[in-house]
Tab-separated table of C-alpha atoms and ligand atoms in Angstrom:
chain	number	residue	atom	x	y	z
A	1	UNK	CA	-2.854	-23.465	-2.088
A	2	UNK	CA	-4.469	-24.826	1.063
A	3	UNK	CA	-3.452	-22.066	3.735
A	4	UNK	CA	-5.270	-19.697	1.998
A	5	UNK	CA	-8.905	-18.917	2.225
A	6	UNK	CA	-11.271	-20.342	-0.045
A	7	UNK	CA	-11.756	-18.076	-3.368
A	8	UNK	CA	-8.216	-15.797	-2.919
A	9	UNK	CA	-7.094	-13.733	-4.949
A	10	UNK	CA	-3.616	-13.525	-6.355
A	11	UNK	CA	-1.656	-11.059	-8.431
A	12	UNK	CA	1.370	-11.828	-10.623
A	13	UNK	CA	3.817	-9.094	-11.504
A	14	UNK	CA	5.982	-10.053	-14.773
A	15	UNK	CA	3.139	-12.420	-15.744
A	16	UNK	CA	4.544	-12.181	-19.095
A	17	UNK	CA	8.134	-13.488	-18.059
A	18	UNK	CA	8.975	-17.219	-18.373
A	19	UNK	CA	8.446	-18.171	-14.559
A	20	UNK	CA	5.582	-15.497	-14.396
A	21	UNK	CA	3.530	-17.256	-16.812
A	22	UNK	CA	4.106	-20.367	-15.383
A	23	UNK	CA	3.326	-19.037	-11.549
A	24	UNK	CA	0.136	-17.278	-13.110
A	25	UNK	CA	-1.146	-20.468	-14.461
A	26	UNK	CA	-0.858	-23.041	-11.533
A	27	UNK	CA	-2.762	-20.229	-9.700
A	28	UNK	CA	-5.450	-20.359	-12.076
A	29	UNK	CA	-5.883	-23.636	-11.744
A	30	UNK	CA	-5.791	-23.845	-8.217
A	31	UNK	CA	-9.504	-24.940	-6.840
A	32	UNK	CA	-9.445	-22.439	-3.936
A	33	UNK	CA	-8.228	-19.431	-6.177
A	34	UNK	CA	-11.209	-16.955	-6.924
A	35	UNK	CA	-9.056	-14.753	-9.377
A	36	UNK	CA	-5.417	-15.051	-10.310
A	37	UNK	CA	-4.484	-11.605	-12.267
A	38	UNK	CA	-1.298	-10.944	-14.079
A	39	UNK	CA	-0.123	-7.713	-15.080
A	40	UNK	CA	3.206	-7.192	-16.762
A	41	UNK	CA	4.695	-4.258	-19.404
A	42	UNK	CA	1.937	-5.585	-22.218
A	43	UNK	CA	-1.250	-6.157	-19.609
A	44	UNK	CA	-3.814	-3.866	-18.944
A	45	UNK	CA	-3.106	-2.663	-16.333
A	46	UNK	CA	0.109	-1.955	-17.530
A	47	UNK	CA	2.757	-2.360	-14.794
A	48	UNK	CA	5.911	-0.994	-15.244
A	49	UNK	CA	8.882	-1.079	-12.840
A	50	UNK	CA	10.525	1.933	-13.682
A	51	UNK	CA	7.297	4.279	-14.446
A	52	UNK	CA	5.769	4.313	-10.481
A	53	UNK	CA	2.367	5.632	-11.502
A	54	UNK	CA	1.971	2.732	-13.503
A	55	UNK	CA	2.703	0.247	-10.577
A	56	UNK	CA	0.183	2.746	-8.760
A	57	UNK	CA	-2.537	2.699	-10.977
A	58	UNK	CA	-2.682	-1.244	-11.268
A	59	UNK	CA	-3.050	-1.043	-8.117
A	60	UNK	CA	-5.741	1.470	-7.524
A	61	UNK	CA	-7.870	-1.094	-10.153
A	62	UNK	CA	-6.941	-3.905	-8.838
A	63	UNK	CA	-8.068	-2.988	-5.562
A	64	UNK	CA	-11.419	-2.451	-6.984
A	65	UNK	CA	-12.094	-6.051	-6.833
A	66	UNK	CA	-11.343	-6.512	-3.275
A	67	UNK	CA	-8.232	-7.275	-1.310
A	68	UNK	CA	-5.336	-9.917	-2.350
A	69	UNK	CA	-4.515	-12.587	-0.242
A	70	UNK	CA	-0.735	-13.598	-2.526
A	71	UNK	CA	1.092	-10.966	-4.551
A	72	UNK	CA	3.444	-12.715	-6.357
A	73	UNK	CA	6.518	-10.912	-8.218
A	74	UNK	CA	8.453	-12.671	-11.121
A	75	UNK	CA	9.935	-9.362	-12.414
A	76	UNK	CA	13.705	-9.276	-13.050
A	77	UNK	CA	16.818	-8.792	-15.283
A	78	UNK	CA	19.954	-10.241	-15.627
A	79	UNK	CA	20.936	-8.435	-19.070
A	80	UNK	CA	19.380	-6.148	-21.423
A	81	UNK	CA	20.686	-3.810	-24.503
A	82	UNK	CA	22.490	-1.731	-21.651
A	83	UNK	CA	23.085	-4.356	-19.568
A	84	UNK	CA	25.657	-7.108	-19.297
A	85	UNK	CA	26.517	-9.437	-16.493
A	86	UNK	CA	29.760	-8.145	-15.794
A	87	UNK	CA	33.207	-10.330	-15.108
A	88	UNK	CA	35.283	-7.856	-14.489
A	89	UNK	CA	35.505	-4.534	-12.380
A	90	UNK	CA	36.622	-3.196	-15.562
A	91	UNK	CA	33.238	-3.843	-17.135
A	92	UNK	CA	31.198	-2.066	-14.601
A	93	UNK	CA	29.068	0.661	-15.756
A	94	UNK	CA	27.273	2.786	-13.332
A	95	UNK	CA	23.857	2.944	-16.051
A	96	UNK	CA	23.647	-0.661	-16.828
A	97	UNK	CA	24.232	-0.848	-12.285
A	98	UNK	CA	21.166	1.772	-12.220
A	99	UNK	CA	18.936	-0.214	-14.415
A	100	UNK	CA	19.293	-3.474	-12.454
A	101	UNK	CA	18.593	-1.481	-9.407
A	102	UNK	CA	15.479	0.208	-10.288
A	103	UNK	CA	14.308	-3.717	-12.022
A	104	UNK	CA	15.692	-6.084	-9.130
A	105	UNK	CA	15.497	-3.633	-6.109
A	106	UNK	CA	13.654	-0.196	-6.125
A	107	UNK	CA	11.352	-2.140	-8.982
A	108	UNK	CA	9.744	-4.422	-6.339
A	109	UNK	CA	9.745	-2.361	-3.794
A	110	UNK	CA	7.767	0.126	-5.648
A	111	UNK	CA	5.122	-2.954	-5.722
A	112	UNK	CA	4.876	-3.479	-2.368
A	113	UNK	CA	4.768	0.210	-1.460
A	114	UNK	CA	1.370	0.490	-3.729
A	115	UNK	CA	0.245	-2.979	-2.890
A	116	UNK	CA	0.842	-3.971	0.630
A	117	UNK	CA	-2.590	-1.864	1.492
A	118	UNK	CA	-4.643	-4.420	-1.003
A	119	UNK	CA	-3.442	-7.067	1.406
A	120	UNK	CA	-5.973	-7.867	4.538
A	121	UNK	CA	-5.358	-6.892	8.172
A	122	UNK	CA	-7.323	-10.294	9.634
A	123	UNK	CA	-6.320	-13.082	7.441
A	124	UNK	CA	-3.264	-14.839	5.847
A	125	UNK	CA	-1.545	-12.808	2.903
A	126	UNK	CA	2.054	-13.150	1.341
A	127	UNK	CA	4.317	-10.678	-0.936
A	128	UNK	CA	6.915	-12.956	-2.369
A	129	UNK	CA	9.567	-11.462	-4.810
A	130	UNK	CA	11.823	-13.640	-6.706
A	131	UNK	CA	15.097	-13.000	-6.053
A	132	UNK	CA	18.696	-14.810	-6.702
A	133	UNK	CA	20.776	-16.964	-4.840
A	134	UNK	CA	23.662	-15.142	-6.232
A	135	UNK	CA	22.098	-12.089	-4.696
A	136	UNK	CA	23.287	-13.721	-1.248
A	137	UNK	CA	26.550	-11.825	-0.045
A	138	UNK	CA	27.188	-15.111	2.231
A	139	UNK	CA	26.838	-17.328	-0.464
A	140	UNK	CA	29.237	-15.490	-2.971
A	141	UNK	CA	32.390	-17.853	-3.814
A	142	UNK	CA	32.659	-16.982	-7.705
A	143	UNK	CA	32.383	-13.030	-7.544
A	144	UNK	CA	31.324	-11.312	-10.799
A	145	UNK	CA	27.735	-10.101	-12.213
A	146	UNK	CA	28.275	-7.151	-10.276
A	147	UNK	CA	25.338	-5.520	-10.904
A	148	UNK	CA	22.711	-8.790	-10.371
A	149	UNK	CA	24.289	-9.695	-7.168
A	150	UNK	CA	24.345	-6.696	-5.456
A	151	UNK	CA	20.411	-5.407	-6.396
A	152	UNK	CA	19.155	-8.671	-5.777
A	153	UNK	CA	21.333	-8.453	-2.111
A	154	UNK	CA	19.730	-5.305	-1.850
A	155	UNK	CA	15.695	-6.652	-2.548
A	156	UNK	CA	16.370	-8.869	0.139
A	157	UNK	CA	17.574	-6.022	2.475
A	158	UNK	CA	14.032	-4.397	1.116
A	159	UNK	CA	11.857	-7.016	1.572
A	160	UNK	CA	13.451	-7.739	5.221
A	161	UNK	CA	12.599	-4.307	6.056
A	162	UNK	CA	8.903	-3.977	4.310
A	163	UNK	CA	8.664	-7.099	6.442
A	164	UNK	CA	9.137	-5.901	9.661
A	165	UNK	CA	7.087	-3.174	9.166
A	166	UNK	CA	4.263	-4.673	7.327
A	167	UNK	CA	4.127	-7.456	10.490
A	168	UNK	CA	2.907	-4.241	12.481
A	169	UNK	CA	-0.542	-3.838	11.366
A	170	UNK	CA	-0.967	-7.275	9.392
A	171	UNK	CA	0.202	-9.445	11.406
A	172	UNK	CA	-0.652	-12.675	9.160
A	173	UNK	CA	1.143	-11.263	6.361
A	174	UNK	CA	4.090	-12.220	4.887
A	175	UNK	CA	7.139	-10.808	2.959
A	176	UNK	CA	9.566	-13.436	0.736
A	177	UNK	CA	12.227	-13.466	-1.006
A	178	UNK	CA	12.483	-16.794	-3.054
A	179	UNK	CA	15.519	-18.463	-5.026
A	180	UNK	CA	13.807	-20.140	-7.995
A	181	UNK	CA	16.747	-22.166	-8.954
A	182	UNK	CA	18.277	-22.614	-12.165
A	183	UNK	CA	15.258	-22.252	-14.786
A	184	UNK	CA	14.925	-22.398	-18.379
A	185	UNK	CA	14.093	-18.794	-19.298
A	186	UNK	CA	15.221	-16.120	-21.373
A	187	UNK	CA	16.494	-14.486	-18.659
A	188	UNK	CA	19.111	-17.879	-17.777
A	189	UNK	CA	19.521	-18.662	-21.501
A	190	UNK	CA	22.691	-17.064	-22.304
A	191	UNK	CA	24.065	-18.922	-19.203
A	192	UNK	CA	22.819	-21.973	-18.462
A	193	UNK	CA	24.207	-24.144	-21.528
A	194	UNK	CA	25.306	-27.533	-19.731
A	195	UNK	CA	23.678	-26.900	-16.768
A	196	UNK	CA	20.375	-29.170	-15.312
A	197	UNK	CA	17.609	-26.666	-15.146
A	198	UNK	CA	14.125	-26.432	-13.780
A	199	UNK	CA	11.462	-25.703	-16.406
A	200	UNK	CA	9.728	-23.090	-15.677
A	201	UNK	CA	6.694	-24.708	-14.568
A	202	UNK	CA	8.596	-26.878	-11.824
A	203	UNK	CA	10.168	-23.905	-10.547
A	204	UNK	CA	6.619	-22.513	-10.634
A	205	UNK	CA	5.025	-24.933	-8.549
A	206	UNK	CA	8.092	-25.820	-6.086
A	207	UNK	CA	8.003	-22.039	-4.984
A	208	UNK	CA	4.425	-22.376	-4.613
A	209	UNK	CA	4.273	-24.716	-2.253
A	210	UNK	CA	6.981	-22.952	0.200
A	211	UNK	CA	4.618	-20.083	0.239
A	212	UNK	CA	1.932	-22.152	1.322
A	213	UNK	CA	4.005	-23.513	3.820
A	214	UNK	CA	5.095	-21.320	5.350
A	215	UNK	CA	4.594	-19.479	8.769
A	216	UNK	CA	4.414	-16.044	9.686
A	217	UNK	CA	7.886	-16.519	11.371
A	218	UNK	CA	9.277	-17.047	7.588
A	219	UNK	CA	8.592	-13.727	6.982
A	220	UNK	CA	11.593	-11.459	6.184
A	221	UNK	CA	13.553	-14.728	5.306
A	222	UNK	CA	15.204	-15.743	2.300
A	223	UNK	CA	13.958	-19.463	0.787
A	224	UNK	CA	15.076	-21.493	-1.832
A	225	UNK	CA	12.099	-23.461	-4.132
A	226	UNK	CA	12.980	-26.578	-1.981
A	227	UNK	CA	12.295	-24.215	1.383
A	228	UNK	CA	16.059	-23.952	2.573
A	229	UNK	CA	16.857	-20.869	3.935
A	230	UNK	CA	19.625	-19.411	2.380
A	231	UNK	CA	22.417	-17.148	4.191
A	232	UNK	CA	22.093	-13.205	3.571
B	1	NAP	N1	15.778	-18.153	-14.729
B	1	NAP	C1	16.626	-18.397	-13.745
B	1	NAP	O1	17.439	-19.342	-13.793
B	1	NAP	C2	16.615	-17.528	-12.525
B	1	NAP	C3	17.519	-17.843	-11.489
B	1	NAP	C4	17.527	-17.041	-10.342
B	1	NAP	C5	16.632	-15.992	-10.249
B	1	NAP	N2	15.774	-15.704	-11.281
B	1	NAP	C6	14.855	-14.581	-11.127
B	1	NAP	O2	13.546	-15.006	-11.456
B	1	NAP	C7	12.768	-13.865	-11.863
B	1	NAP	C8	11.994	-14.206	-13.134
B	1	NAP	O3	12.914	-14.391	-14.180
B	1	NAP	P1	12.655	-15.337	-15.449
B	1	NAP	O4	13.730	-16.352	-15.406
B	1	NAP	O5	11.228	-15.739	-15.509
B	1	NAP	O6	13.029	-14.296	-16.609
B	1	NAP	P2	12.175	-13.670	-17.811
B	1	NAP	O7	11.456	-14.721	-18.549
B	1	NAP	O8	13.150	-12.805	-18.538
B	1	NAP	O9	11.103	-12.754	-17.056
B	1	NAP	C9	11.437	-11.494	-16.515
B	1	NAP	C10	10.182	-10.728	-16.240
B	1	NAP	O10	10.544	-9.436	-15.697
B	1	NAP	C11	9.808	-8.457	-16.406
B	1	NAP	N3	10.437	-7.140	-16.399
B	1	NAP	C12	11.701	-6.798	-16.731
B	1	NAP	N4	11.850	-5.469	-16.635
B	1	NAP	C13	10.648	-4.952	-16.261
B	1	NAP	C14	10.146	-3.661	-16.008
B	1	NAP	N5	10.902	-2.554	-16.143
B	1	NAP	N6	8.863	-3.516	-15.620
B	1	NAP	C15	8.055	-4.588	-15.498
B	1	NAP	N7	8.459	-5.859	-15.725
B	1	NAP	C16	9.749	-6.023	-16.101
B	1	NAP	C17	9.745	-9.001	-17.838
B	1	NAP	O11	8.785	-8.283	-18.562
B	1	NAP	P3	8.863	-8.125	-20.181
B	1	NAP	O12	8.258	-9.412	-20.715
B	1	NAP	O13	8.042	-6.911	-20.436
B	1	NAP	O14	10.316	-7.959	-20.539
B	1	NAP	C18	9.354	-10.431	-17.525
B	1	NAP	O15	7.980	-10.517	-17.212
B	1	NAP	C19	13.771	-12.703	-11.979
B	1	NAP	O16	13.724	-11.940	-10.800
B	1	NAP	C20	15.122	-13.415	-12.053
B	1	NAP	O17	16.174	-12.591	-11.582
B	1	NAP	C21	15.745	-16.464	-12.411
């Protein structure tokens, strides 16, 4: 993680998810990482998506120990209890739609609204939020998972806005929103039988490098792990 300064520090939301783990400990073993900190439903902090004073009290002790320079978000869902990829109109629920919104979309934002402040005005920082190809509206040829596609189209509208607004007053910051491809995690298990996937650890470290690529003109943009941009 070259293009940041020497001793960064990095926070992983979902740091108990399978990509999470992995992004948490490549970061950890990076030589110019001071402190790599994940938080996740079971850490203390505990971070939960859909409790905000949760996301805001990690925050507030977090910040304790200075500003971070990479805020890295691996939280998602595809399918829960409630929640089933849908494919058909006839399966859509509006409560199983609202939970993947307030995971994929208001979740994430949430993190950025309490943590964009913990990132510094005069040096380089990134927010990067993993989010789904099939969340690109350009991109959509199959239709179906109504619910994942459209609150994963609507982190990247999010994150494109948080973008242009956190460029204002830090302007070496920047927002993401990353395509992990096809990994082997819980979340792609049900779906992914047949299918050559990443482990979780190449995903990890493929992502990692396009944020260290990348310029402040990436910001608001929408990058696979190989650093394509992909089509809203
Ligand atoms: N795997 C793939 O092929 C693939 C492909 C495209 C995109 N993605 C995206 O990659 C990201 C990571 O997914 P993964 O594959 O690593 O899945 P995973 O192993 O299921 O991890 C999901 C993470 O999200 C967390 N999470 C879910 N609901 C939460 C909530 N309310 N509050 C806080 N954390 C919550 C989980 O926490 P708990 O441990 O507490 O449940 C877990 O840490 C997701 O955004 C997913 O949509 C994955």
């Amino acid at each position: 993680m070259s293009s940041f300064q020497d001793g960064f520090r990095a926070v992983v939301v979902g740091a108990s998810g399978g990509i999470g783990a992995a992004v948490l400990q490549l970061l950890r073993a990076a030589p110019r990482c001071g402190e790599a900190i994940g938080v996740s439903r079971r850490s203390s902090p505990r971070l939960d998506l859909e409790h905000e004073d949760t996301i805001a009290d990690a925050a507030r002790q977090i910040a304790e120990g200075g500003p971070v320079h990479l805020i890295f978000d691996a939280t998602g869902v595809l399918h829960s209890a409630a929640l089933k990829p849908e494919k058909a109109l006839s399966a859509f629920d509006p409560a199983a739609a609202a939970q993947a919104f307030a995971v994929n979309a208001t979740g994430p934002l949430l993190v950025l609204k309490h943590f964009h402040t913990l990132m510094p005005r005069d040096e380089r920082s990134v927010f990067a939020s993993i989010s789904a190809r099939v969340g690109s509206i350009s991109d959509n040829h199959l239709g179906g998972w109504y619910s994942y596609r459209a609150s994963k189209a609507a982190l990247n509208m999010l994150l494109k806005t948080a973008a242009i607004e956190i460029a204002r007053k830090r302007p070496q910051a920047l927002c993401l929103a990353l395509h992990p491809g096809t990994v082997n995690t819980r979340l792609s298990q049900p779906f992914a039988s047949g299918r050559d996937l990443f482990t979780p650890e190449e995903s990890a470290a493929k992502m990692l490098s396009v944020i260290d690529t990348a310029a402040p003109g990436h910001s608001g943009r929408f990058l696979a792990y190989d650093g394509e941009e992909i089509g809203w």
